[in-house]
């Protein structure tokens, strides 16, 4: 158990809808990262938050947004969903913004139908 | 453009033998490299890492080798055990990128045959 909690584990929704994925980092970790793993793809970095502020952005679509709350949990919002958004979404956390070893949650499997 | 490449999607090894997983990178700004292991229905788990100032790092049965001139790293598992069967991801990061986000390869599925 990495200590990173993601909910829900599975999500099935229709095209055009909006969903919110939630992540609770390990106790004491200030940084949260979101990654997307599509079929046959490696993990693609989406976005990083550090202590409530956006630290880095990767290949995140404009339809996607994230935030980190004062209690350090984070949410990833995906809107106007398309079939191609079906993927595993992982959250990871690390103690500070400059760590290289991140601890991953079990992921949320999103299926868009 | 893939900056971290794992060219072997799969690898089968007999129990007790050595497993060698390879990874190539293209970005010269990468200065820290990691290997993660992933079982089905679980998130990736950190396995071992190496800084660019070293060429080797060992942790028990796991050794990572880094060849900076060739932009190549490898993970050696000796001896391989059936419990090592998983997908292994190579990842890299670089302080020059402005953060410590990880760039992952697509993974190599290792099967250790009893």
PDB file of C-alpha atoms in Angstrom:
ATOM      1  CA  UNK A   1       0.000   0.000   0.000  1.00  0.00           C
ATOM      2  CA  UNK A   2       1.605   3.235  -1.210  1.00  0.00           C
ATOM      3  CA  UNK A   3      -0.521   5.451   1.018  1.00  0.00           C
ATOM      4  CA  UNK A   4      -1.983   7.293  -1.974  1.00  0.00           C
ATOM      5  CA  UNK A   5      -5.744   6.840  -2.273  1.00  0.00           C
ATOM      6  CA  UNK A   6      -7.683   7.333  -5.474  1.00  0.00           C
ATOM      7  CA  UNK A   7     -11.443   7.246  -5.871  1.00  0.00           C
ATOM      8  CA  UNK A   8     -13.357   5.899  -7.602  1.00  0.00           C
ATOM      9  CA  UNK A   9     -11.521   2.786  -8.804  1.00  0.00           C
ATOM     10  CA  UNK A  10     -13.751   2.422 -11.847  1.00  0.00           C
ATOM     11  CA  UNK A  11     -15.921   4.899 -13.692  1.00  0.00           C
ATOM     12  CA  UNK A  12     -18.128   4.377 -16.732  1.00  0.00           C
ATOM     13  CA  UNK A  13     -19.695   7.397 -18.344  1.00  0.00           C
ATOM     14  CA  UNK A  14     -21.071   8.582 -21.652  1.00  0.00           C
ATOM     15  CA  UNK A  15     -19.487  10.843 -24.232  1.00  0.00           C
ATOM     16  CA  UNK A  16     -19.972  14.535 -23.549  1.00  0.00           C
ATOM     17  CA  UNK A  17     -20.205  14.066 -19.799  1.00  0.00           C
ATOM     18  CA  UNK A  18     -17.994  15.459 -17.039  1.00  0.00           C
ATOM     19  CA  UNK A  19     -16.325  13.475 -14.272  1.00  0.00           C
ATOM     20  CA  UNK A  20     -14.153  14.220 -11.252  1.00  0.00           C
ATOM     21  CA  UNK A  21     -11.369  11.954 -10.063  1.00  0.00           C
ATOM     22  CA  UNK A  22     -10.113  12.334  -6.528  1.00  0.00           C
ATOM     23  CA  UNK A  23      -6.707  11.748  -4.978  1.00  0.00           C
ATOM     24  CA  UNK A  24      -5.548  11.808  -1.369  1.00  0.00           C
ATOM     25  CA  UNK A  25      -1.745  11.954  -1.168  1.00  0.00           C
ATOM     26  CA  UNK A  26       0.420  10.207   1.404  1.00  0.00           C
ATOM     27  CA  UNK A  27       0.404  11.889   4.773  1.00  0.00           C
ATOM     28  CA  UNK A  28       2.841  14.787   4.720  1.00  0.00           C
ATOM     29  CA  UNK A  29       3.363  14.839   0.959  1.00  0.00           C
ATOM     30  CA  UNK A  30       2.940  18.288  -0.552  1.00  0.00           C
ATOM     31  CA  UNK A  31       3.188  17.401  -4.249  1.00  0.00           C
ATOM     32  CA  UNK A  32       0.537  15.664  -6.299  1.00  0.00           C
ATOM     33  CA  UNK A  33       1.019  14.486  -9.882  1.00  0.00           C
ATOM     34  CA  UNK A  34      -1.562  13.221 -12.363  1.00  0.00           C
ATOM     35  CA  UNK A  35      -0.701  10.737 -15.103  1.00  0.00           C
ATOM     36  CA  UNK A  36      -2.748   9.152 -17.875  1.00  0.00           C
ATOM     37  CA  UNK A  37      -2.105   5.659 -19.211  1.00  0.00           C
ATOM     38  CA  UNK A  38      -3.947   4.849 -22.420  1.00  0.00           C
ATOM     39  CA  UNK A  39      -3.957   1.440 -24.082  1.00  0.00           C
ATOM     40  CA  UNK A  40      -0.441   0.415 -25.142  1.00  0.00           C
ATOM     41  CA  UNK A  41       0.971   3.704 -23.925  1.00  0.00           C
ATOM     42  CA  UNK A  42       3.320   4.560 -21.147  1.00  0.00           C
ATOM     43  CA  UNK A  43       2.248   6.896 -18.416  1.00  0.00           C
ATOM     44  CA  UNK A  44       1.822  10.417 -19.735  1.00  0.00           C
ATOM     45  CA  UNK A  45       2.377  13.268 -17.307  1.00  0.00           C
ATOM     46  CA  UNK A  46      -0.601  15.605 -17.119  1.00  0.00           C
ATOM     47  CA  UNK A  47      -0.045  18.096 -14.308  1.00  0.00           C
ATOM     48  CA  UNK A  48       1.680  18.662 -10.962  1.00  0.00           C
ATOM     49  CA  UNK A  49       0.529  20.631  -7.939  1.00  0.00           C
ATOM     50  CA  UNK A  50       2.707  21.613  -5.038  1.00  0.00           C
ATOM     51  CA  UNK A  51       1.144  22.851  -1.812  1.00  0.00           C
ATOM     52  CA  UNK A  52      -1.944  24.100  -3.581  1.00  0.00           C
ATOM     53  CA  UNK A  53      -0.290  25.724  -6.571  1.00  0.00           C
ATOM     54  CA  UNK A  54       0.216  24.452 -10.079  1.00  0.00           C
ATOM     55  CA  UNK A  55       3.911  23.560 -10.512  1.00  0.00           C
ATOM     56  CA  UNK A  56       4.151  21.983 -13.964  1.00  0.00           C
ATOM     57  CA  UNK A  57       1.938  21.123 -16.884  1.00  0.00           C
ATOM     58  CA  UNK A  58       2.382  18.299 -19.328  1.00  0.00           C
ATOM     59  CA  UNK A  59       0.188  17.048 -22.140  1.00  0.00           C
ATOM     60  CA  UNK A  60      -3.066  18.007 -20.481  1.00  0.00           C
ATOM     61  CA  UNK A  61      -6.000  18.816 -22.717  1.00  0.00           C
ATOM     62  CA  UNK A  62      -7.887  22.076 -22.285  1.00  0.00           C
ATOM     63  CA  UNK A  63     -10.985  20.011 -21.458  1.00  0.00           C
ATOM     64  CA  UNK A  64      -9.133  18.729 -18.385  1.00  0.00           C
ATOM     65  CA  UNK A  65      -8.375  20.703 -15.260  1.00  0.00           C
ATOM     66  CA  UNK A  66      -7.097  19.978 -11.795  1.00  0.00           C
ATOM     67  CA  UNK A  67      -6.747  21.587  -8.424  1.00  0.00           C
ATOM     68  CA  UNK A  68      -5.210  20.896  -5.053  1.00  0.00           C
ATOM     69  CA  UNK A  69      -7.123  21.870  -1.962  1.00  0.00           C
ATOM     70  CA  UNK A  70      -5.846  23.239   1.388  1.00  0.00           C
ATOM     71  CA  UNK A  71      -5.989  19.744   2.895  1.00  0.00           C
ATOM     72  CA  UNK A  72      -3.696  18.720  -0.019  1.00  0.00           C
ATOM     73  CA  UNK A  73      -6.102  16.347  -1.689  1.00  0.00           C
ATOM     74  CA  UNK A  74      -6.432  16.861  -5.413  1.00  0.00           C
ATOM     75  CA  UNK A  75      -9.136  16.511  -8.011  1.00  0.00           C
ATOM     76  CA  UNK A  76      -8.838  15.998 -11.743  1.00  0.00           C
ATOM     77  CA  UNK A  77     -11.831  17.215 -13.720  1.00  0.00           C
ATOM     78  CA  UNK A  78     -12.448  15.805 -17.180  1.00  0.00           C
ATOM     79  CA  UNK A  79     -15.181  17.419 -19.269  1.00  0.00           C
ATOM     80  CA  UNK A  80     -16.783  16.971 -22.699  1.00  0.00           C
ATOM     81  CA  UNK A  81     -15.542  13.412 -22.557  1.00  0.00           C
ATOM     82  CA  UNK A  82     -14.629  11.580 -25.734  1.00  0.00           C
ATOM     83  CA  UNK A  83     -14.122   7.871 -26.400  1.00  0.00           C
ATOM     84  CA  UNK A  84     -10.373   8.492 -26.581  1.00  0.00           C
ATOM     85  CA  UNK A  85     -10.314   9.706 -22.994  1.00  0.00           C
ATOM     86  CA  UNK A  86     -10.846   6.137 -21.838  1.00  0.00           C
ATOM     87  CA  UNK A  87      -7.710   5.331 -19.864  1.00  0.00           C
ATOM     88  CA  UNK A  88      -6.199   4.644 -16.483  1.00  0.00           C
ATOM     89  CA  UNK A  89      -5.599   7.826 -14.542  1.00  0.00           C
ATOM     90  CA  UNK A  90      -2.952   7.670 -11.846  1.00  0.00           C
ATOM     91  CA  UNK A  91      -2.251  10.068  -9.076  1.00  0.00           C
ATOM     92  CA  UNK A  92       1.152  10.138  -7.398  1.00  0.00           C
ATOM     93  CA  UNK A  93       2.548  12.113  -4.497  1.00  0.00           C
ATOM     94  CA  UNK A  94       5.944  13.075  -3.139  1.00  0.00           C
ATOM     95  CA  UNK A  95       7.127  14.990  -0.073  1.00  0.00           C
ATOM     96  CA  UNK A  96       8.197  18.149  -1.864  1.00  0.00           C
ATOM     97  CA  UNK A  97       8.200  19.682  -5.325  1.00  0.00           C
ATOM     98  CA  UNK A  98      11.714  18.571  -6.034  1.00  0.00           C
ATOM     99  CA  UNK A  99      11.483  14.867  -5.404  1.00  0.00           C
ATOM    100  CA  UNK A 100      12.073  12.345  -8.102  1.00  0.00           C
ATOM    101  CA  UNK A 101      10.554   9.295  -6.416  1.00  0.00           C
ATOM    102  CA  UNK A 102       6.819   9.544  -6.531  1.00  0.00           C
ATOM    103  CA  UNK A 103       4.416   7.100  -4.907  1.00  0.00           C
ATOM    104  CA  UNK A 104       1.466   6.059  -7.016  1.00  0.00           C
ATOM    105  CA  UNK A 105      -2.123   5.275  -6.194  1.00  0.00           C
ATOM    106  CA  UNK A 106      -3.965   2.302  -7.679  1.00  0.00           C
ATOM    107  CA  UNK A 107      -5.495   4.406 -10.398  1.00  0.00           C
ATOM    108  CA  UNK A 108      -8.981   5.161 -11.669  1.00  0.00           C
ATOM    109  CA  UNK A 109     -10.065   3.285 -14.765  1.00  0.00           C
ATOM    110  CA  UNK A 110     -12.271   5.557 -16.838  1.00  0.00           C
ATOM    111  CA  UNK A 111     -14.375   4.065 -19.602  1.00  0.00           C
ATOM    112  CA  UNK A 112     -16.223   6.450 -21.913  1.00  0.00           C
ATOM    113  CA  UNK A 113     -19.013   4.808 -23.897  1.00  0.00           C
TER     114      UNK A 113
ATOM    115  CA  UNK B   1       8.470  12.030 -30.031  1.00  0.00           C
ATOM    116  CA  UNK B   2       9.245   9.443 -27.380  1.00  0.00           C
ATOM    117  CA  UNK B   3      12.012  10.640 -25.105  1.00  0.00           C
ATOM    118  CA  UNK B   4      12.197   7.369 -23.162  1.00  0.00           C
ATOM    119  CA  UNK B   5      12.040   4.146 -25.129  1.00  0.00           C
ATOM    120  CA  UNK B   6      11.690   0.570 -24.046  1.00  0.00           C
ATOM    121  CA  UNK B   7      11.993  -1.337 -27.283  1.00  0.00           C
ATOM    122  CA  UNK B   8      11.090  -4.760 -25.935  1.00  0.00           C
ATOM    123  CA  UNK B   9       7.384  -5.000 -25.114  1.00  0.00           C
ATOM    124  CA  UNK B  10       7.910  -8.380 -23.460  1.00  0.00           C
ATOM    125  CA  UNK B  11      10.587 -10.672 -22.065  1.00  0.00           C
ATOM    126  CA  UNK B  12      10.457 -14.277 -20.832  1.00  0.00           C
ATOM    127  CA  UNK B  13      13.107 -15.659 -18.497  1.00  0.00           C
ATOM    128  CA  UNK B  14      13.553 -18.918 -16.621  1.00  0.00           C
ATOM    129  CA  UNK B  15      13.412 -18.779 -12.857  1.00  0.00           C
ATOM    130  CA  UNK B  16      16.887 -18.400 -11.378  1.00  0.00           C
ATOM    131  CA  UNK B  17      18.366 -16.821 -14.508  1.00  0.00           C
ATOM    132  CA  UNK B  18      19.175 -13.166 -15.108  1.00  0.00           C
ATOM    133  CA  UNK B  19      16.573 -10.763 -16.464  1.00  0.00           C
ATOM    134  CA  UNK B  20      17.896  -7.753 -18.368  1.00  0.00           C
ATOM    135  CA  UNK B  21      15.498  -4.936 -19.207  1.00  0.00           C
ATOM    136  CA  UNK B  22      16.705  -2.136 -21.437  1.00  0.00           C
ATOM    137  CA  UNK B  23      15.815   1.514 -21.805  1.00  0.00           C
ATOM    138  CA  UNK B  24      17.062   4.293 -24.093  1.00  0.00           C
ATOM    139  CA  UNK B  25      16.536   8.017 -23.763  1.00  0.00           C
ATOM    140  CA  UNK B  26      17.055  10.966 -26.059  1.00  0.00           C
ATOM    141  CA  UNK B  27      16.844  14.041 -23.821  1.00  0.00           C
ATOM    142  CA  UNK B  28      20.286  15.148 -22.619  1.00  0.00           C
ATOM    143  CA  UNK B  29      18.651  17.132 -19.797  1.00  0.00           C
ATOM    144  CA  UNK B  30      17.590  13.964 -18.004  1.00  0.00           C
ATOM    145  CA  UNK B  31      19.764  13.461 -14.955  1.00  0.00           C
ATOM    146  CA  UNK B  32      17.837  10.992 -12.839  1.00  0.00           C
ATOM    147  CA  UNK B  33      16.481   7.632 -13.859  1.00  0.00           C
ATOM    148  CA  UNK B  34      14.076   5.291 -12.158  1.00  0.00           C
ATOM    149  CA  UNK B  35      12.539   1.882 -12.616  1.00  0.00           C
ATOM    150  CA  UNK B  36       8.994   1.168 -11.550  1.00  0.00           C
ATOM    151  CA  UNK B  37       7.279  -2.204 -11.353  1.00  0.00           C
ATOM    152  CA  UNK B  38       3.569  -2.585 -11.986  1.00  0.00           C
ATOM    153  CA  UNK B  39       1.305  -5.525 -11.226  1.00  0.00           C
ATOM    154  CA  UNK B  40      -2.161  -5.729 -12.822  1.00  0.00           C
ATOM    155  CA  UNK B  41      -4.799  -3.598 -11.096  1.00  0.00           C
ATOM    156  CA  UNK B  42      -2.158  -1.802  -9.045  1.00  0.00           C
ATOM    157  CA  UNK B  43      -0.292   1.455  -9.417  1.00  0.00           C
ATOM    158  CA  UNK B  44       3.408   1.542 -10.331  1.00  0.00           C
ATOM    159  CA  UNK B  45       5.751   0.831  -7.426  1.00  0.00           C
ATOM    160  CA  UNK B  46       9.186   2.424  -7.207  1.00  0.00           C
ATOM    161  CA  UNK B  47      11.946  -0.155  -7.554  1.00  0.00           C
ATOM    162  CA  UNK B  48      15.363   1.464  -7.939  1.00  0.00           C
ATOM    163  CA  UNK B  49      16.911   4.669  -9.223  1.00  0.00           C
ATOM    164  CA  UNK B  50      20.218   6.086 -10.399  1.00  0.00           C
ATOM    165  CA  UNK B  51      21.622   9.566 -10.651  1.00  0.00           C
ATOM    166  CA  UNK B  52      23.557  10.609 -13.738  1.00  0.00           C
ATOM    167  CA  UNK B  53      26.702  11.040 -11.628  1.00  0.00           C
ATOM    168  CA  UNK B  54      26.803   7.267 -11.133  1.00  0.00           C
ATOM    169  CA  UNK B  55      27.014   4.392 -13.563  1.00  0.00           C
ATOM    170  CA  UNK B  56      25.716   1.649 -11.295  1.00  0.00           C
ATOM    171  CA  UNK B  57      23.358   1.238  -8.366  1.00  0.00           C
ATOM    172  CA  UNK B  58      22.540  -1.993  -6.565  1.00  0.00           C
ATOM    173  CA  UNK B  59      19.719  -2.961  -4.260  1.00  0.00           C
ATOM    174  CA  UNK B  60      19.581  -6.640  -3.423  1.00  0.00           C
ATOM    175  CA  UNK B  61      18.743  -8.627  -6.550  1.00  0.00           C
ATOM    176  CA  UNK B  62      18.262  -5.452  -8.593  1.00  0.00           C
ATOM    177  CA  UNK B  63      21.047  -3.504 -10.300  1.00  0.00           C
ATOM    178  CA  UNK B  64      20.653  -0.558 -12.615  1.00  0.00           C
ATOM    179  CA  UNK B  65      23.434   0.389 -15.024  1.00  0.00           C
ATOM    180  CA  UNK B  66      23.678   3.761 -16.735  1.00  0.00           C
ATOM    181  CA  UNK B  67      25.707   4.481 -19.883  1.00  0.00           C
ATOM    182  CA  UNK B  68      25.415   8.225 -20.375  1.00  0.00           C
ATOM    183  CA  UNK B  69      27.381   8.378 -23.593  1.00  0.00           C
ATOM    184  CA  UNK B  70      25.014   5.862 -25.169  1.00  0.00           C
ATOM    185  CA  UNK B  71      21.964   7.324 -23.376  1.00  0.00           C
ATOM    186  CA  UNK B  72      21.124   3.821 -22.279  1.00  0.00           C
ATOM    187  CA  UNK B  73      20.219   2.203 -19.007  1.00  0.00           C
ATOM    188  CA  UNK B  74      19.416  -1.348 -18.040  1.00  0.00           C
ATOM    189  CA  UNK B  75      17.898  -3.156 -15.096  1.00  0.00           C
ATOM    190  CA  UNK B  76      19.368  -6.512 -14.103  1.00  0.00           C
ATOM    191  CA  UNK B  77      17.443  -8.889 -11.874  1.00  0.00           C
ATOM    192  CA  UNK B  78      19.465 -11.776 -10.489  1.00  0.00           C
ATOM    193  CA  UNK B  79      18.216 -14.360  -9.768  1.00  0.00           C
ATOM    194  CA  UNK B  80      14.795 -13.891 -11.345  1.00  0.00           C
ATOM    195  CA  UNK B  81      11.827 -15.149  -9.367  1.00  0.00           C
ATOM    196  CA  UNK B  82       8.222 -15.853 -10.452  1.00  0.00           C
ATOM    197  CA  UNK B  83       7.078 -12.962  -8.244  1.00  0.00           C
ATOM    198  CA  UNK B  84       9.105 -10.621 -10.438  1.00  0.00           C
ATOM    199  CA  UNK B  85       6.611 -11.167 -13.257  1.00  0.00           C
ATOM    200  CA  UNK B  86       5.181  -7.700 -13.880  1.00  0.00           C
ATOM    201  CA  UNK B  87       5.413  -4.745 -16.232  1.00  0.00           C
ATOM    202  CA  UNK B  88       8.574  -2.701 -15.707  1.00  0.00           C
ATOM    203  CA  UNK B  89       8.629   0.969 -16.584  1.00  0.00           C
ATOM    204  CA  UNK B  90      11.729   3.013 -17.101  1.00  0.00           C
ATOM    205  CA  UNK B  91      11.356   6.696 -16.189  1.00  0.00           C
ATOM    206  CA  UNK B  92      13.541   9.769 -16.362  1.00  0.00           C
ATOM    207  CA  UNK B  93      13.496  13.256 -14.937  1.00  0.00           C
ATOM    208  CA  UNK B  94      15.601  16.366 -15.271  1.00  0.00           C
ATOM    209  CA  UNK B  95      15.862  19.465 -13.155  1.00  0.00           C
ATOM    210  CA  UNK B  96      16.229  21.470 -16.308  1.00  0.00           C
ATOM    211  CA  UNK B  97      12.600  20.748 -17.124  1.00  0.00           C
ATOM    212  CA  UNK B  98      11.566  23.042 -14.282  1.00  0.00           C
ATOM    213  CA  UNK B  99      10.012  20.307 -12.218  1.00  0.00           C
ATOM    214  CA  UNK B 100      10.642  16.726 -11.384  1.00  0.00           C
ATOM    215  CA  UNK B 101       7.926  15.245 -13.514  1.00  0.00           C
ATOM    216  CA  UNK B 102       8.700  11.778 -14.745  1.00  0.00           C
ATOM    217  CA  UNK B 103       8.826  10.818 -18.406  1.00  0.00           C
ATOM    218  CA  UNK B 104       7.980   7.138 -18.761  1.00  0.00           C
ATOM    219  CA  UNK B 105       8.689   4.506 -21.356  1.00  0.00           C
ATOM    220  CA  UNK B 106       5.872   2.229 -22.527  1.00  0.00           C
ATOM    221  CA  UNK B 107       6.998  -0.645 -20.347  1.00  0.00           C
ATOM    222  CA  UNK B 108       8.338  -4.174 -20.726  1.00  0.00           C
ATOM    223  CA  UNK B 109       6.277  -7.110 -19.536  1.00  0.00           C
ATOM    224  CA  UNK B 110       8.533  -9.587 -17.768  1.00  0.00           C
ATOM    225  CA  UNK B 111       7.409 -13.189 -17.388  1.00  0.00           C
ATOM    226  CA  UNK B 112       9.515 -15.397 -15.134  1.00  0.00           C
ATOM    227  CA  UNK B 113       8.818 -19.039 -15.885  1.00  0.00           C
ATOM    228  CA  UNK B 114       9.061 -21.472 -12.947  1.00  0.00           C
TER     229      UNK B 114
END
